[in-house]
């Protein structure tokens, strides 16, 4: 009898255990499903909100308010190969305390700035070791800019960052430019909304909304915090790589393929990237929305979207005293697409709009030196053309 009772009790006990394990499994699955649902909600929330605001820097940069030394200007030269106007900059930096500036150069991979390629010791070994091949109208241009900012940010003393081309010249002496930049808590970024713009690619949405799309000159001067935003960006740059590309030039020899190529969306990345990135980061209130680098555009040859506009090149003949005085005298910029006049000011003080200008030939650079605009070097020692 006891054996029968014992035997009959075992199935009941097993059933209760099975039911208990079943309920535990149900509870565990419910918890897991609830967790997954919560995760999906969070992901959806991030997907609908996050793309519209680029996060502030994530790298452990030295914060501006934590730096207590002598602030420097980082001069960032984005060049094709060598620096034809290195003699101008040599004169510009002559007798200037090296604690006040840094020099960085992005040139083509493999090109070295040494005694055989530059007459200025300032540029010897100042090229980036991780430079890339750059093509105009491609994202490689803004990638090279980011590399320059990244390298310059490694020096905590660099507090202002000025992007320059190989044809740029200074319009004032170092002291004036240094004080102009350091007294301002803002970045100088030419940024405007072009209501007739056809460069925005709808495929950029929703990561880059059209209302945040901006246009302007690539030649910017940034405060440190904004340079960090440019370097830390992992959202906007990939979208530019995929959807902001220059349409190939027309080539009738390609026949039907040419017609197909001409239907591609046309976009010039370097004229939109920094402006759009800072707009998406809600930093436009911290900008002087103008460039410090003067460019004279030839607007007489047609439609700019068809590559008809080109910057005027200043020669020896067109870089005389009156020409420079005219540029220095500009005190406002008019943006016809926004019906906005930007009166140039710095800390509520009226100032000249431009500190630099482009595009200047070697002959024009020689004349600037002879006029004493950037220095007092002997012209006779500079007449040999660089290789």
PDB file of C-alpha atoms in Angstrom, residues 42-337:
ATOM      1  CA  UNK A  42      14.026  53.916 -27.819  1.00  0.00           C
ATOM      2  CA  UNK A  43      15.519  53.176 -31.224  1.00  0.00           C
ATOM      3  CA  UNK A  44      12.478  54.661 -32.961  1.00  0.00           C
ATOM      4  CA  UNK A  45      12.664  57.730 -30.765  1.00  0.00           C
ATOM      5  CA  UNK A  46      16.353  58.198 -31.583  1.00  0.00           C
ATOM      6  CA  UNK A  47      15.740  57.634 -35.293  1.00  0.00           C
ATOM      7  CA  UNK A  48      13.116  60.358 -35.416  1.00  0.00           C
ATOM      8  CA  UNK A  49      14.930  62.950 -33.305  1.00  0.00           C
ATOM      9  CA  UNK A  50      18.672  62.275 -33.286  1.00  0.00           C
ATOM     10  CA  UNK A  51      19.438  62.986 -36.983  1.00  0.00           C
ATOM     11  CA  UNK A  52      18.288  66.609 -36.617  1.00  0.00           C
ATOM     12  CA  UNK A  53      20.827  67.494 -33.934  1.00  0.00           C
ATOM     13  CA  UNK A  54      24.471  66.577 -34.313  1.00  0.00           C
ATOM     14  CA  UNK A  55      25.947  65.722 -30.892  1.00  0.00           C
ATOM     15  CA  UNK A  56      28.683  67.880 -29.429  1.00  0.00           C
ATOM     16  CA  UNK A  57      32.253  66.532 -29.357  1.00  0.00           C
ATOM     17  CA  UNK A  58      32.844  63.099 -27.883  1.00  0.00           C
ATOM     18  CA  UNK A  59      36.640  63.032 -27.953  1.00  0.00           C
ATOM     19  CA  UNK A  60      38.531  64.023 -24.828  1.00  0.00           C
ATOM     20  CA  UNK A  61      39.693  67.357 -26.247  1.00  0.00           C
ATOM     21  CA  UNK A  62      41.138  69.977 -23.918  1.00  0.00           C
ATOM     22  CA  UNK A  63      38.284  72.386 -23.206  1.00  0.00           C
ATOM     23  CA  UNK A  64      38.917  76.031 -24.067  1.00  0.00           C
ATOM     24  CA  UNK A  65      38.212  77.217 -20.522  1.00  0.00           C
ATOM     25  CA  UNK A  66      40.696  74.653 -19.175  1.00  0.00           C
ATOM     26  CA  UNK A  67      43.574  76.020 -21.269  1.00  0.00           C
ATOM     27  CA  UNK A  68      45.583  78.701 -19.474  1.00  0.00           C
ATOM     28  CA  UNK A  69      48.618  79.236 -21.730  1.00  0.00           C
ATOM     29  CA  UNK A  70      49.241  81.585 -24.643  1.00  0.00           C
ATOM     30  CA  UNK A  71      46.525  81.050 -27.306  1.00  0.00           C
ATOM     31  CA  UNK A  72      47.654  80.377 -30.856  1.00  0.00           C
ATOM     32  CA  UNK A  73      46.158  80.672 -34.317  1.00  0.00           C
ATOM     33  CA  UNK A  74      46.458  77.489 -36.374  1.00  0.00           C
ATOM     34  CA  UNK A  75      47.006  78.368 -40.051  1.00  0.00           C
ATOM     35  CA  UNK A  76      45.716  75.399 -42.072  1.00  0.00           C
ATOM     36  CA  UNK A  77      46.902  75.342 -45.694  1.00  0.00           C
ATOM     37  CA  UNK A  78      44.960  73.126 -48.084  1.00  0.00           C
ATOM     38  CA  UNK A  79      47.194  72.940 -51.162  1.00  0.00           C
ATOM     39  CA  UNK A  80      47.454  70.947 -54.363  1.00  0.00           C
ATOM     40  CA  UNK A  81      51.170  70.287 -54.113  1.00  0.00           C
ATOM     41  CA  UNK A  82      53.609  73.042 -53.100  1.00  0.00           C
ATOM     42  CA  UNK A  83      53.019  76.576 -51.822  1.00  0.00           C
ATOM     43  CA  UNK A  84      53.764  79.071 -54.617  1.00  0.00           C
ATOM     44  CA  UNK A  85      53.308  81.991 -52.207  1.00  0.00           C
ATOM     45  CA  UNK A  86      55.443  80.626 -49.374  1.00  0.00           C
ATOM     46  CA  UNK A  87      57.659  83.715 -49.628  1.00  0.00           C
ATOM     47  CA  UNK A  88      54.677  85.936 -48.829  1.00  0.00           C
ATOM     48  CA  UNK A  89      53.900  83.956 -45.695  1.00  0.00           C
ATOM     49  CA  UNK A  90      57.574  83.866 -44.720  1.00  0.00           C
ATOM     50  CA  UNK A  91      57.507  87.658 -44.693  1.00  0.00           C
ATOM     51  CA  UNK A  92      54.157  87.698 -42.880  1.00  0.00           C
ATOM     52  CA  UNK A  93      55.499  85.569 -39.999  1.00  0.00           C
ATOM     53  CA  UNK A  94      58.871  87.321 -39.846  1.00  0.00           C
ATOM     54  CA  UNK A  95      59.766  88.403 -36.286  1.00  0.00           C
ATOM     55  CA  UNK A  96      56.479  86.974 -34.949  1.00  0.00           C
ATOM     56  CA  UNK A  97      56.642  85.040 -31.683  1.00  0.00           C
ATOM     57  CA  UNK A  98      56.200  81.340 -32.559  1.00  0.00           C
ATOM     58  CA  UNK A  99      54.150  80.958 -29.388  1.00  0.00           C
ATOM     59  CA  UNK A 100      51.353  82.803 -31.204  1.00  0.00           C
ATOM     60  CA  UNK A 101      50.812  80.568 -34.220  1.00  0.00           C
ATOM     61  CA  UNK A 102      51.051  77.066 -35.710  1.00  0.00           C
ATOM     62  CA  UNK A 103      51.322  75.985 -39.350  1.00  0.00           C
ATOM     63  CA  UNK A 104      49.853  72.835 -40.918  1.00  0.00           C
ATOM     64  CA  UNK A 105      49.773  71.816 -44.584  1.00  0.00           C
ATOM     65  CA  UNK A 106      47.714  69.215 -46.413  1.00  0.00           C
ATOM     66  CA  UNK A 107      49.369  68.374 -49.718  1.00  0.00           C
ATOM     67  CA  UNK A 108      49.156  65.385 -52.026  1.00  0.00           C
ATOM     68  CA  UNK A 109      50.352  62.096 -50.521  1.00  0.00           C
ATOM     69  CA  UNK A 110      54.119  61.658 -50.752  1.00  0.00           C
ATOM     70  CA  UNK A 111      54.953  65.324 -51.295  1.00  0.00           C
ATOM     71  CA  UNK A 112      57.454  66.628 -48.759  1.00  0.00           C
ATOM     72  CA  UNK A 113      58.093  70.209 -47.768  1.00  0.00           C
ATOM     73  CA  UNK A 114      61.878  70.399 -47.484  1.00  0.00           C
ATOM     74  CA  UNK A 115      64.667  72.705 -48.625  1.00  0.00           C
ATOM     75  CA  UNK A 116      64.168  71.599 -52.236  1.00  0.00           C
ATOM     76  CA  UNK A 117      60.436  72.321 -52.399  1.00  0.00           C
ATOM     77  CA  UNK A 118      60.019  75.450 -50.264  1.00  0.00           C
ATOM     78  CA  UNK A 119      62.116  78.535 -49.590  1.00  0.00           C
ATOM     79  CA  UNK A 120      60.473  79.058 -46.224  1.00  0.00           C
ATOM     80  CA  UNK A 121      61.640  77.160 -43.148  1.00  0.00           C
ATOM     81  CA  UNK A 122      58.128  77.663 -41.754  1.00  0.00           C
ATOM     82  CA  UNK A 123      56.748  74.938 -43.995  1.00  0.00           C
ATOM     83  CA  UNK A 124      59.556  72.374 -43.761  1.00  0.00           C
ATOM     84  CA  UNK A 125      58.099  69.088 -42.498  1.00  0.00           C
ATOM     85  CA  UNK A 126      54.751  70.750 -41.756  1.00  0.00           C
ATOM     86  CA  UNK A 127      52.767  68.541 -44.179  1.00  0.00           C
ATOM     87  CA  UNK A 128      50.356  65.977 -42.746  1.00  0.00           C
ATOM     88  CA  UNK A 129      51.648  62.422 -42.779  1.00  0.00           C
ATOM     89  CA  UNK A 130      48.146  61.029 -43.346  1.00  0.00           C
ATOM     90  CA  UNK A 131      47.168  63.206 -46.319  1.00  0.00           C
ATOM     91  CA  UNK A 132      44.832  61.902 -49.017  1.00  0.00           C
ATOM     92  CA  UNK A 133      44.372  62.442 -52.736  1.00  0.00           C
ATOM     93  CA  UNK A 134      41.948  65.331 -53.185  1.00  0.00           C
ATOM     94  CA  UNK A 135      39.649  65.963 -56.144  1.00  0.00           C
ATOM     95  CA  UNK A 136      37.696  69.187 -56.499  1.00  0.00           C
ATOM     96  CA  UNK A 137      33.950  68.702 -56.216  1.00  0.00           C
ATOM     97  CA  UNK A 138      34.273  65.492 -54.208  1.00  0.00           C
ATOM     98  CA  UNK A 139      33.979  64.681 -50.512  1.00  0.00           C
ATOM     99  CA  UNK A 140      37.748  64.161 -50.402  1.00  0.00           C
ATOM    100  CA  UNK A 141      38.041  67.955 -50.199  1.00  0.00           C
ATOM    101  CA  UNK A 142      36.151  68.137 -46.904  1.00  0.00           C
ATOM    102  CA  UNK A 143      37.883  64.997 -45.687  1.00  0.00           C
ATOM    103  CA  UNK A 144      41.230  66.806 -46.140  1.00  0.00           C
ATOM    104  CA  UNK A 145      39.858  69.803 -44.213  1.00  0.00           C
ATOM    105  CA  UNK A 146      38.857  67.505 -41.360  1.00  0.00           C
ATOM    106  CA  UNK A 147      42.349  65.998 -41.288  1.00  0.00           C
ATOM    107  CA  UNK A 148      43.852  69.482 -40.926  1.00  0.00           C
ATOM    108  CA  UNK A 149      41.507  70.395 -38.070  1.00  0.00           C
ATOM    109  CA  UNK A 150      42.167  67.044 -36.406  1.00  0.00           C
ATOM    110  CA  UNK A 151      45.936  67.514 -36.489  1.00  0.00           C
ATOM    111  CA  UNK A 152      45.750  71.103 -35.221  1.00  0.00           C
ATOM    112  CA  UNK A 153      43.436  70.143 -32.341  1.00  0.00           C
ATOM    113  CA  UNK A 154      46.172  67.952 -30.897  1.00  0.00           C
ATOM    114  CA  UNK A 155      47.890  71.131 -29.700  1.00  0.00           C
ATOM    115  CA  UNK A 156      45.758  72.540 -26.838  1.00  0.00           C
ATOM    116  CA  UNK A 157      47.284  75.986 -27.416  1.00  0.00           C
ATOM    117  CA  UNK A 158      45.548  76.255 -30.794  1.00  0.00           C
ATOM    118  CA  UNK A 159      42.375  78.254 -30.082  1.00  0.00           C
ATOM    119  CA  UNK A 160      41.593  79.667 -33.544  1.00  0.00           C
ATOM    120  CA  UNK A 161      41.712  77.702 -36.805  1.00  0.00           C
ATOM    121  CA  UNK A 162      41.978  79.437 -40.186  1.00  0.00           C
ATOM    122  CA  UNK A 163      41.564  77.428 -43.396  1.00  0.00           C
ATOM    123  CA  UNK A 164      43.553  78.815 -46.353  1.00  0.00           C
ATOM    124  CA  UNK A 165      44.319  77.826 -49.941  1.00  0.00           C
ATOM    125  CA  UNK A 166      47.662  77.844 -51.737  1.00  0.00           C
ATOM    126  CA  UNK A 167      46.698  81.114 -53.461  1.00  0.00           C
ATOM    127  CA  UNK A 168      45.706  83.043 -50.327  1.00  0.00           C
ATOM    128  CA  UNK A 169      47.531  86.131 -49.066  1.00  0.00           C
ATOM    129  CA  UNK A 170      47.129  88.137 -45.834  1.00  0.00           C
ATOM    130  CA  UNK A 171      45.821  91.686 -46.184  1.00  0.00           C
ATOM    131  CA  UNK A 172      47.181  92.904 -42.839  1.00  0.00           C
ATOM    132  CA  UNK A 173      50.150  92.212 -40.600  1.00  0.00           C
ATOM    133  CA  UNK A 174      50.150  89.375 -38.076  1.00  0.00           C
ATOM    134  CA  UNK A 175      49.393  91.543 -35.058  1.00  0.00           C
ATOM    135  CA  UNK A 176      46.224  92.962 -36.596  1.00  0.00           C
ATOM    136  CA  UNK A 177      44.956  89.532 -37.697  1.00  0.00           C
ATOM    137  CA  UNK A 178      45.795  87.931 -34.348  1.00  0.00           C
ATOM    138  CA  UNK A 179      43.894  90.571 -32.368  1.00  0.00           C
ATOM    139  CA  UNK A 180      40.949  90.489 -34.816  1.00  0.00           C
ATOM    140  CA  UNK A 181      40.497  86.742 -34.328  1.00  0.00           C
ATOM    141  CA  UNK A 182      41.273  86.447 -30.634  1.00  0.00           C
ATOM    142  CA  UNK A 183      38.959  89.228 -29.525  1.00  0.00           C
ATOM    143  CA  UNK A 184      35.983  87.478 -31.116  1.00  0.00           C
ATOM    144  CA  UNK A 185      34.259  84.586 -29.291  1.00  0.00           C
ATOM    145  CA  UNK A 186      32.640  83.546 -32.596  1.00  0.00           C
ATOM    146  CA  UNK A 187      33.607  81.571 -35.664  1.00  0.00           C
ATOM    147  CA  UNK A 188      33.576  83.227 -39.074  1.00  0.00           C
ATOM    148  CA  UNK A 189      31.598  81.016 -41.443  1.00  0.00           C
ATOM    149  CA  UNK A 190      30.000  82.214 -44.657  1.00  0.00           C
ATOM    150  CA  UNK A 191      26.589  80.580 -44.323  1.00  0.00           C
ATOM    151  CA  UNK A 192      23.309  81.359 -46.022  1.00  0.00           C
ATOM    152  CA  UNK A 193      20.081  79.793 -47.207  1.00  0.00           C
ATOM    153  CA  UNK A 194      19.714  79.735 -50.976  1.00  0.00           C
ATOM    154  CA  UNK A 195      16.009  79.487 -51.769  1.00  0.00           C
ATOM    155  CA  UNK A 196      16.822  78.721 -55.418  1.00  0.00           C
ATOM    156  CA  UNK A 197      19.267  75.981 -54.441  1.00  0.00           C
ATOM    157  CA  UNK A 198      19.165  72.831 -56.559  1.00  0.00           C
ATOM    158  CA  UNK A 199      22.069  71.086 -54.851  1.00  0.00           C
ATOM    159  CA  UNK A 200      20.175  69.612 -51.917  1.00  0.00           C
ATOM    160  CA  UNK A 201      19.615  65.933 -52.587  1.00  0.00           C
ATOM    161  CA  UNK A 202      16.298  64.617 -51.157  1.00  0.00           C
ATOM    162  CA  UNK A 203      18.101  61.337 -50.454  1.00  0.00           C
ATOM    163  CA  UNK A 204      19.882  63.140 -47.599  1.00  0.00           C
ATOM    164  CA  UNK A 205      16.594  63.284 -45.710  1.00  0.00           C
ATOM    165  CA  UNK A 206      15.805  62.706 -42.899  1.00  0.00           C
ATOM    166  CA  UNK A 207      19.382  62.722 -41.588  1.00  0.00           C
ATOM    167  CA  UNK A 208      19.997  66.150 -43.133  1.00  0.00           C
ATOM    168  CA  UNK A 209      16.672  68.010 -43.345  1.00  0.00           C
ATOM    169  CA  UNK A 210      16.380  70.574 -46.111  1.00  0.00           C
ATOM    170  CA  UNK A 211      15.655  73.353 -43.616  1.00  0.00           C
ATOM    171  CA  UNK A 212      19.192  72.871 -42.222  1.00  0.00           C
ATOM    172  CA  UNK A 213      20.876  72.895 -45.645  1.00  0.00           C
ATOM    173  CA  UNK A 214      23.287  75.837 -46.006  1.00  0.00           C
ATOM    174  CA  UNK A 215      25.667  77.215 -48.603  1.00  0.00           C
ATOM    175  CA  UNK A 216      28.815  79.349 -48.389  1.00  0.00           C
ATOM    176  CA  UNK A 217      32.563  79.696 -48.837  1.00  0.00           C
ATOM    177  CA  UNK A 218      34.724  76.798 -47.670  1.00  0.00           C
ATOM    178  CA  UNK A 219      37.328  79.230 -46.270  1.00  0.00           C
ATOM    179  CA  UNK A 220      36.318  79.358 -42.622  1.00  0.00           C
ATOM    180  CA  UNK A 221      37.888  80.548 -39.376  1.00  0.00           C
ATOM    181  CA  UNK A 222      36.691  78.497 -36.408  1.00  0.00           C
ATOM    182  CA  UNK A 223      36.926  78.703 -32.650  1.00  0.00           C
ATOM    183  CA  UNK A 224      38.180  75.544 -30.999  1.00  0.00           C
ATOM    184  CA  UNK A 225      34.791  74.123 -29.978  1.00  0.00           C
ATOM    185  CA  UNK A 226      33.465  74.358 -33.527  1.00  0.00           C
ATOM    186  CA  UNK A 227      36.615  72.740 -34.937  1.00  0.00           C
ATOM    187  CA  UNK A 228      35.961  69.840 -32.563  1.00  0.00           C
ATOM    188  CA  UNK A 229      32.420  69.492 -33.920  1.00  0.00           C
ATOM    189  CA  UNK A 230      33.831  69.208 -37.453  1.00  0.00           C
ATOM    190  CA  UNK A 231      36.357  66.531 -36.497  1.00  0.00           C
ATOM    191  CA  UNK A 232      33.950  64.518 -34.325  1.00  0.00           C
ATOM    192  CA  UNK A 233      31.184  64.408 -36.922  1.00  0.00           C
ATOM    193  CA  UNK A 234      30.155  60.862 -37.798  1.00  0.00           C
ATOM    194  CA  UNK A 235      26.679  61.648 -39.125  1.00  0.00           C
ATOM    195  CA  UNK A 236      26.767  64.412 -41.730  1.00  0.00           C
ATOM    196  CA  UNK A 237      30.052  63.547 -43.462  1.00  0.00           C
ATOM    197  CA  UNK A 238      29.003  60.009 -44.551  1.00  0.00           C
ATOM    198  CA  UNK A 239      25.801  61.443 -46.026  1.00  0.00           C
ATOM    199  CA  UNK A 240      27.862  63.973 -48.015  1.00  0.00           C
ATOM    200  CA  UNK A 241      30.093  61.169 -49.263  1.00  0.00           C
ATOM    201  CA  UNK A 242      27.084  59.306 -50.630  1.00  0.00           C
ATOM    202  CA  UNK A 243      24.748  62.047 -51.826  1.00  0.00           C
ATOM    203  CA  UNK A 244      26.692  65.290 -52.403  1.00  0.00           C
ATOM    204  CA  UNK A 245      28.804  64.832 -55.516  1.00  0.00           C
ATOM    205  CA  UNK A 246      29.786  67.024 -58.414  1.00  0.00           C
ATOM    206  CA  UNK A 247      28.203  66.098 -61.723  1.00  0.00           C
ATOM    207  CA  UNK A 248      30.889  65.028 -64.236  1.00  0.00           C
ATOM    208  CA  UNK A 249      31.705  67.612 -66.957  1.00  0.00           C
ATOM    209  CA  UNK A 250      29.811  67.179 -70.220  1.00  0.00           C
ATOM    210  CA  UNK A 251      31.597  64.853 -72.628  1.00  0.00           C
ATOM    211  CA  UNK A 252      29.698  64.367 -75.914  1.00  0.00           C
ATOM    212  CA  UNK A 253      32.151  61.628 -76.945  1.00  0.00           C
ATOM    213  CA  UNK A 254      30.530  59.320 -74.394  1.00  0.00           C
ATOM    214  CA  UNK A 255      27.248  59.382 -76.298  1.00  0.00           C
ATOM    215  CA  UNK A 256      24.277  57.993 -74.380  1.00  0.00           C
ATOM    216  CA  UNK A 257      26.429  57.459 -71.310  1.00  0.00           C
ATOM    217  CA  UNK A 258      27.085  61.201 -71.217  1.00  0.00           C
ATOM    218  CA  UNK A 259      23.349  61.914 -71.238  1.00  0.00           C
ATOM    219  CA  UNK A 260      22.931  59.565 -68.290  1.00  0.00           C
ATOM    220  CA  UNK A 261      25.809  61.214 -66.401  1.00  0.00           C
ATOM    221  CA  UNK A 262      24.347  64.674 -66.939  1.00  0.00           C
ATOM    222  CA  UNK A 263      21.141  63.586 -65.229  1.00  0.00           C
ATOM    223  CA  UNK A 264      23.023  62.951 -61.996  1.00  0.00           C
ATOM    224  CA  UNK A 265      22.452  65.273 -59.071  1.00  0.00           C
ATOM    225  CA  UNK A 266      25.034  68.079 -58.919  1.00  0.00           C
ATOM    226  CA  UNK A 267      26.490  69.135 -55.542  1.00  0.00           C
ATOM    227  CA  UNK A 268      29.770  70.784 -54.457  1.00  0.00           C
ATOM    228  CA  UNK A 269      30.533  69.372 -50.958  1.00  0.00           C
ATOM    229  CA  UNK A 270      33.030  71.975 -49.724  1.00  0.00           C
ATOM    230  CA  UNK A 271      30.520  74.804 -50.285  1.00  0.00           C
ATOM    231  CA  UNK A 272      27.957  73.210 -47.967  1.00  0.00           C
ATOM    232  CA  UNK A 273      29.552  70.902 -45.407  1.00  0.00           C
ATOM    233  CA  UNK A 274      30.730  73.068 -42.478  1.00  0.00           C
ATOM    234  CA  UNK A 275      27.763  75.410 -42.863  1.00  0.00           C
ATOM    235  CA  UNK A 276      25.213  72.576 -42.803  1.00  0.00           C
ATOM    236  CA  UNK A 277      26.983  70.717 -39.999  1.00  0.00           C
ATOM    237  CA  UNK A 278      27.006  73.761 -37.694  1.00  0.00           C
ATOM    238  CA  UNK A 279      23.379  74.536 -38.553  1.00  0.00           C
ATOM    239  CA  UNK A 280      22.404  70.988 -37.600  1.00  0.00           C
ATOM    240  CA  UNK A 281      24.367  71.392 -34.365  1.00  0.00           C
ATOM    241  CA  UNK A 282      22.280  74.487 -33.514  1.00  0.00           C
ATOM    242  CA  UNK A 283      25.417  76.649 -33.435  1.00  0.00           C
ATOM    243  CA  UNK A 284      24.477  79.382 -35.907  1.00  0.00           C
ATOM    244  CA  UNK A 285      23.934  81.858 -33.068  1.00  0.00           C
ATOM    245  CA  UNK A 286      27.657  81.480 -32.305  1.00  0.00           C
ATOM    246  CA  UNK A 287      28.751  82.488 -35.816  1.00  0.00           C
ATOM    247  CA  UNK A 288      29.648  85.619 -37.708  1.00  0.00           C
ATOM    248  CA  UNK A 289      27.973  84.441 -40.880  1.00  0.00           C
ATOM    249  CA  UNK A 290      30.647  85.645 -43.295  1.00  0.00           C
ATOM    250  CA  UNK A 291      34.051  84.528 -44.522  1.00  0.00           C
ATOM    251  CA  UNK A 292      37.278  86.389 -43.780  1.00  0.00           C
ATOM    252  CA  UNK A 293      38.744  85.453 -47.181  1.00  0.00           C
ATOM    253  CA  UNK A 294      37.897  87.688 -50.141  1.00  0.00           C
ATOM    254  CA  UNK A 295      37.231  86.150 -53.552  1.00  0.00           C
ATOM    255  CA  UNK A 296      36.382  88.104 -56.697  1.00  0.00           C
ATOM    256  CA  UNK A 297      34.106  85.972 -58.836  1.00  0.00           C
ATOM    257  CA  UNK A 298      33.863  86.230 -62.589  1.00  0.00           C
ATOM    258  CA  UNK A 299      30.099  86.232 -63.037  1.00  0.00           C
ATOM    259  CA  UNK A 300      29.958  87.190 -66.692  1.00  0.00           C
ATOM    260  CA  UNK A 301      30.229  83.814 -68.368  1.00  0.00           C
ATOM    261  CA  UNK A 302      26.966  82.060 -67.622  1.00  0.00           C
ATOM    262  CA  UNK A 303      25.274  79.687 -65.219  1.00  0.00           C
ATOM    263  CA  UNK A 304      27.327  78.867 -62.098  1.00  0.00           C
ATOM    264  CA  UNK A 305      25.718  75.434 -61.889  1.00  0.00           C
ATOM    265  CA  UNK A 306      27.453  74.636 -65.184  1.00  0.00           C
ATOM    266  CA  UNK A 307      30.864  75.557 -63.785  1.00  0.00           C
ATOM    267  CA  UNK A 308      30.879  78.897 -65.610  1.00  0.00           C
ATOM    268  CA  UNK A 309      31.825  81.016 -62.590  1.00  0.00           C
ATOM    269  CA  UNK A 310      35.486  81.091 -61.652  1.00  0.00           C
ATOM    270  CA  UNK A 311      37.448  83.116 -59.115  1.00  0.00           C
ATOM    271  CA  UNK A 312      39.365  85.989 -60.668  1.00  0.00           C
ATOM    272  CA  UNK A 313      43.150  85.592 -60.418  1.00  0.00           C
ATOM    273  CA  UNK A 314      45.040  88.677 -59.261  1.00  0.00           C
ATOM    274  CA  UNK A 315      48.149  89.323 -61.330  1.00  0.00           C
ATOM    275  CA  UNK A 316      50.995  91.758 -60.765  1.00  0.00           C
ATOM    276  CA  UNK A 317      49.044  94.432 -62.657  1.00  0.00           C
ATOM    277  CA  UNK A 318      45.813  93.947 -60.692  1.00  0.00           C
ATOM    278  CA  UNK A 319      47.327  93.875 -57.212  1.00  0.00           C
ATOM    279  CA  UNK A 320      48.357  97.492 -56.862  1.00  0.00           C
ATOM    280  CA  UNK A 321      47.709  99.825 -53.907  1.00  0.00           C
ATOM    281  CA  UNK A 322      44.239 100.817 -55.074  1.00  0.00           C
ATOM    282  CA  UNK A 323      43.203  97.195 -55.599  1.00  0.00           C
ATOM    283  CA  UNK A 324      44.223  96.218 -52.076  1.00  0.00           C
ATOM    284  CA  UNK A 325      42.741  99.374 -50.598  1.00  0.00           C
ATOM    285  CA  UNK A 326      39.419  98.565 -52.267  1.00  0.00           C
ATOM    286  CA  UNK A 327      39.319  95.093 -50.699  1.00  0.00           C
ATOM    287  CA  UNK A 328      40.333  96.434 -47.303  1.00  0.00           C
ATOM    288  CA  UNK A 329      37.591  99.044 -47.497  1.00  0.00           C
ATOM    289  CA  UNK A 330      34.729  96.534 -47.821  1.00  0.00           C
ATOM    290  CA  UNK A 331      32.584  96.792 -44.687  1.00  0.00           C
ATOM    291  CA  UNK A 332      29.499  94.763 -45.607  1.00  0.00           C
ATOM    292  CA  UNK A 333      28.380  91.771 -47.648  1.00  0.00           C
ATOM    293  CA  UNK A 334      24.989  91.461 -49.314  1.00  0.00           C
ATOM    294  CA  UNK A 335      23.301  88.049 -49.574  1.00  0.00           C
ATOM    295  CA  UNK A 336      20.698  88.422 -52.299  1.00  0.00           C
ATOM    296  CA  UNK A 337      19.147  84.978 -51.705  1.00  0.00           C
TER     297      UNK A 337
END
